[in-house]
């Protein structure tokens, strides 16, 4: 009789990373792009950030590339440590809970929806002369929309009554800036949070933990 595979108690970091591979691959790519931003000359940094932005100009010319590449850059590399922490708290927990495919589907939907809708609002504001034409080329990169989506869907992981305190805090954190005259980015965050909350049907049958999937079998 072969014993079921158990977690590796002597290697908790390795076990944690292996349980959320998508999160940590994403973090690794962001770390690489952040290093690139630090070491390149200022004029090249400006070009890189604009070329990988999901602003109106890039979405009109290269929509797929803009939506994809904008999720792998952060404008301020000094905030990398903060993003590592946030990824571990939110993305890693959602991925371990729902599995990589469902986590990726939910987060990608939030990122794409928030980007397209918020940039649509910017375009309408430009056409109505409520925003300058230069907003067509605004730098719109980063991982915050995906994070906001993960924050939203993680609500359903928590038991009551903590779920409701968490939900109230999340809505306040992302909603208050928007309600007090926020930017298009604040609008994107609120949309992404809503996408995460609307993903409830995908949380009904959570992905089983890796060590629970193994069963004993005859040798």
Short mmCIF file of C-alpha atoms in Angstrom, two decimals:
data_model
loop_
_atom_site.label_atom_id
_atom_site.label_comp_id
_atom_site.label_asym_id
_atom_site.label_seq_id
_atom_site.Cartn_x
_atom_site.Cartn_y
_atom_site.Cartn_z
CA UNK A 1 0.00 0.00 0.00
CA UNK A 2 1.46 3.37 -1.03
CA UNK A 3 0.84 6.16 1.46
CA UNK A 4 -0.89 9.32 0.23
CA UNK A 5 1.40 12.21 -0.58
CA UNK A 6 1.50 14.62 2.33
CA UNK A 7 2.53 18.30 2.47
CA UNK A 8 6.19 18.93 3.10
CA UNK A 9 6.27 20.39 6.65
CA UNK A 10 10.02 20.89 6.42
CA UNK A 11 9.64 22.96 3.24
CA UNK A 12 6.67 25.29 3.85
CA UNK A 13 7.84 27.96 1.40
CA UNK A 14 8.28 25.44 -1.40
CA UNK A 15 4.88 23.91 -0.68
CA UNK A 16 3.22 27.34 -0.68
CA UNK A 17 4.79 28.31 -4.02
CA UNK A 18 3.89 24.98 -5.64
CA UNK A 19 0.28 25.39 -4.47
CA UNK A 20 -0.04 28.74 -6.33
CA UNK A 21 2.22 28.49 -9.39
CA UNK A 22 0.39 31.11 -11.46
CA UNK A 23 0.72 33.75 -8.76
CA UNK A 24 4.45 33.22 -8.41
CA UNK A 25 5.18 33.06 -12.14
CA UNK A 26 3.32 36.37 -12.46
CA UNK A 27 5.37 37.84 -9.61
CA UNK A 28 8.60 36.67 -11.22
CA UNK A 29 7.73 38.39 -14.51
CA UNK A 30 6.84 41.60 -12.67
CA UNK A 31 10.17 41.44 -10.81
CA UNK A 32 12.02 41.12 -14.12
CA UNK A 33 10.17 44.01 -15.76
CA UNK A 34 10.72 46.14 -12.65
CA UNK A 35 14.47 45.51 -12.86
CA UNK A 36 14.35 46.53 -16.52
CA UNK A 37 12.63 49.80 -15.61
CA UNK A 38 15.33 50.52 -13.02
CA UNK A 39 18.35 49.86 -15.23
CA UNK A 40 17.30 51.42 -18.55
CA UNK A 41 17.83 55.14 -19.29
CA UNK A 42 14.99 57.49 -18.47
CA UNK A 43 13.96 58.06 -22.09
CA UNK A 44 13.77 54.31 -22.72
CA UNK A 45 11.78 53.81 -19.51
CA UNK A 46 9.26 56.35 -20.81
CA UNK A 47 8.96 54.46 -24.10
CA UNK A 48 8.60 51.06 -22.38
CA UNK A 49 5.85 52.22 -20.04
CA UNK A 50 3.88 53.82 -22.85
CA UNK A 51 4.32 50.89 -25.25
CA UNK A 52 3.09 48.45 -22.60
CA UNK A 53 0.23 50.63 -21.45
CA UNK A 54 -3.43 49.82 -22.03
CA UNK A 55 -4.39 53.39 -22.85
CA UNK A 56 -6.74 54.38 -25.67
CA UNK A 57 -3.95 54.76 -28.20
CA UNK A 58 -2.43 51.33 -27.59
CA UNK A 59 -5.82 49.60 -27.27
CA UNK A 60 -6.84 50.98 -30.67
CA UNK A 61 -3.62 49.84 -32.35
CA UNK A 62 -2.68 46.65 -30.49
CA UNK A 63 -5.62 45.62 -28.26
CA UNK A 64 -4.44 42.09 -27.37
CA UNK A 65 -0.86 43.12 -26.67
CA UNK A 66 -1.98 46.14 -24.66
CA UNK A 67 -4.32 44.14 -22.44
CA UNK A 68 -1.77 41.39 -21.88
CA UNK A 69 1.46 43.34 -21.42
CA UNK A 70 -0.05 45.97 -19.13
CA UNK A 71 -0.59 43.27 -16.49
CA UNK A 72 3.15 42.61 -16.16
CA UNK A 73 4.54 46.07 -15.43
CA UNK A 74 4.36 48.43 -12.47
CA UNK A 75 5.09 52.11 -12.86
CA UNK A 76 7.10 52.43 -9.65
CA UNK A 77 9.55 49.56 -9.07
CA UNK A 78 9.99 50.74 -5.47
CA UNK A 79 6.51 49.34 -4.76
CA UNK A 80 7.50 45.81 -5.79
CA UNK A 81 7.79 44.60 -2.18
CA UNK A 82 4.26 45.82 -1.47
CA UNK A 83 2.93 43.98 -4.52
CA UNK A 84 4.69 40.79 -3.41
CA UNK A 85 2.87 41.03 -0.09
CA UNK A 86 -0.49 41.74 -1.72
CA UNK A 87 -0.06 38.89 -4.21
CA UNK A 88 0.65 36.46 -1.39
CA UNK A 89 -2.33 37.62 0.65
CA UNK A 90 -4.91 37.76 -2.14
CA UNK A 91 -3.86 36.05 -5.38
CA UNK A 92 -2.09 33.08 -3.78
CA UNK A 93 -5.01 32.35 -1.47
CA UNK A 94 -7.57 32.53 -4.28
CA UNK A 95 -5.44 30.32 -6.53
CA UNK A 96 -4.92 27.71 -3.81
CA UNK A 97 -8.65 27.75 -3.06
CA UNK A 98 -10.12 27.66 -6.58
CA UNK A 99 -7.28 26.23 -8.63
CA UNK A 100 -5.08 27.97 -11.19
CA UNK A 101 -7.52 27.89 -14.12
CA UNK A 102 -10.48 29.40 -12.28
CA UNK A 103 -8.26 31.95 -10.53
CA UNK A 104 -6.78 32.99 -13.87
CA UNK A 105 -10.20 33.18 -15.55
CA UNK A 106 -11.63 35.40 -12.81
CA UNK A 107 -8.61 37.70 -12.53
CA UNK A 108 -8.16 38.04 -16.29
CA UNK A 109 -11.85 38.89 -16.68
CA UNK A 110 -11.55 41.56 -14.01
CA UNK A 111 -8.41 43.04 -15.54
CA UNK A 112 -9.83 43.16 -19.06
CA UNK A 113 -13.29 44.41 -18.05
CA UNK A 114 -11.94 47.14 -15.78
CA UNK A 115 -9.44 48.29 -18.40
CA UNK A 116 -11.90 48.45 -21.29
CA UNK A 117 -14.71 50.12 -19.34
CA UNK A 118 -12.50 52.68 -17.61
CA UNK A 119 -10.80 53.62 -20.89
CA UNK A 120 -14.20 53.86 -22.53
CA UNK A 121 -15.14 56.43 -19.91
CA UNK A 122 -11.93 58.34 -20.63
CA UNK A 123 -12.71 58.33 -24.37
CA UNK A 124 -16.21 59.66 -23.75
CA UNK A 125 -14.80 62.39 -21.48
CA UNK A 126 -12.35 63.44 -24.21
CA UNK A 127 -15.10 63.57 -26.83
CA UNK A 128 -17.25 65.70 -24.50
CA UNK A 129 -14.29 68.03 -23.78
CA UNK A 130 -14.28 67.02 -20.13
CA UNK A 131 -10.76 65.61 -20.35
CA UNK A 132 -7.68 66.70 -22.28
CA UNK A 133 -6.74 64.99 -25.53
CA UNK A 134 -3.45 63.92 -23.93
CA UNK A 135 -5.37 61.31 -21.92
CA UNK A 136 -5.32 59.16 -25.05
CA UNK A 137 -1.66 58.46 -24.25
CA UNK A 138 -1.91 58.25 -20.45
CA UNK A 139 0.19 55.52 -18.82
CA UNK A 140 -2.23 52.81 -17.71
CA UNK A 141 -0.20 49.84 -16.52
CA UNK A 142 -0.04 47.72 -13.44
CA UNK A 143 -1.61 44.83 -11.64
CA UNK A 144 -4.07 46.64 -9.41
CA UNK A 145 -7.18 45.68 -11.40
CA UNK A 146 -6.35 42.00 -11.05
CA UNK A 147 -5.68 42.51 -7.35
CA UNK A 148 -9.02 44.23 -6.85
CA UNK A 149 -10.71 41.29 -8.57
CA UNK A 150 -8.96 38.84 -6.26
CA UNK A 151 -9.99 40.93 -3.26
CA UNK A 152 -13.60 40.69 -4.39
CA UNK A 153 -13.76 36.94 -4.99
CA UNK A 154 -11.88 36.18 -1.76
CA UNK A 155 -14.95 37.47 0.08
CA UNK A 156 -16.60 34.09 -0.43
CA UNK A 157 -13.71 32.26 1.18
CA UNK A 158 -14.35 33.84 4.58
CA UNK A 159 -16.94 32.57 7.05
CA UNK A 160 -19.66 34.77 8.51
CA UNK A 161 -19.60 37.22 10.22
CA UNK A 162 -16.03 38.04 9.12
CA UNK A 163 -17.12 37.94 5.48
CA UNK A 164 -19.36 40.96 5.96
CA UNK A 165 -16.69 43.02 7.74
CA UNK A 166 -14.24 42.16 4.96
CA UNK A 167 -16.79 43.06 2.28
CA UNK A 168 -17.60 46.40 3.92
CA UNK A 169 -13.91 47.24 4.19
CA UNK A 170 -13.26 46.29 0.56
CA UNK A 171 -16.18 48.34 -0.74
CA UNK A 172 -15.09 51.32 1.36
CA UNK A 173 -11.46 51.05 0.26
CA UNK A 174 -12.26 50.97 -3.46
CA UNK A 175 -15.53 52.88 -3.43
CA UNK A 176 -14.74 55.96 -1.37
CA UNK A 177 -12.08 57.34 -3.77
CA UNK A 178 -14.54 56.94 -6.63
CA UNK A 179 -17.37 58.57 -4.69
CA UNK A 180 -15.19 61.57 -3.84
CA UNK A 181 -14.20 62.47 -7.39
CA UNK A 182 -11.75 59.72 -8.20
CA UNK A 183 -9.83 59.10 -11.41
CA UNK A 184 -10.44 56.57 -14.17
CA UNK A 185 -8.12 54.24 -12.25
CA UNK A 186 -10.42 54.42 -9.22
CA UNK A 187 -13.32 53.55 -11.52
CA UNK A 188 -11.33 50.58 -12.84
CA UNK A 189 -10.69 49.36 -9.30
CA UNK A 190 -14.39 49.53 -8.44
CA UNK A 191 -15.30 47.64 -11.63
CA UNK A 192 -12.68 44.97 -10.94
CA UNK A 193 -13.94 44.52 -7.37
CA UNK A 194 -17.48 44.09 -8.75
CA UNK A 195 -16.25 41.44 -11.22
CA UNK A 196 -14.70 39.53 -8.34
CA UNK A 197 -17.92 39.69 -6.37
CA UNK A 198 -19.96 38.60 -9.40
CA UNK A 199 -17.72 35.54 -9.79
CA UNK A 200 -19.53 33.82 -6.91
CA UNK A 201 -20.86 30.95 -9.12
CA UNK A 202 -17.26 29.92 -9.84
CA UNK A 203 -16.58 29.51 -6.12
CA UNK A 204 -19.32 26.97 -5.42
CA UNK A 205 -17.11 23.92 -5.95
CA UNK A 206 -13.65 24.88 -4.70
CA UNK A 207 -10.56 23.19 -6.05
CA UNK A 208 -9.49 20.41 -3.63
CA UNK A 209 -6.19 20.85 -1.87
CA UNK A 210 -3.33 19.05 -3.58
CA UNK A 211 -2.72 16.66 -0.72
CA UNK A 212 -6.41 15.78 -0.52
CA UNK A 213 -6.51 14.71 -4.17
CA UNK A 214 -4.18 11.78 -3.61
CA UNK A 215 -5.78 8.47 -2.60
CA UNK A 216 -4.27 5.23 -1.48
CA UNK A 217 -3.94 2.55 -4.12
CA UNK A 218 -2.68 -1.01 -4.28
CA UNK A 219 0.94 -1.46 -5.25
#
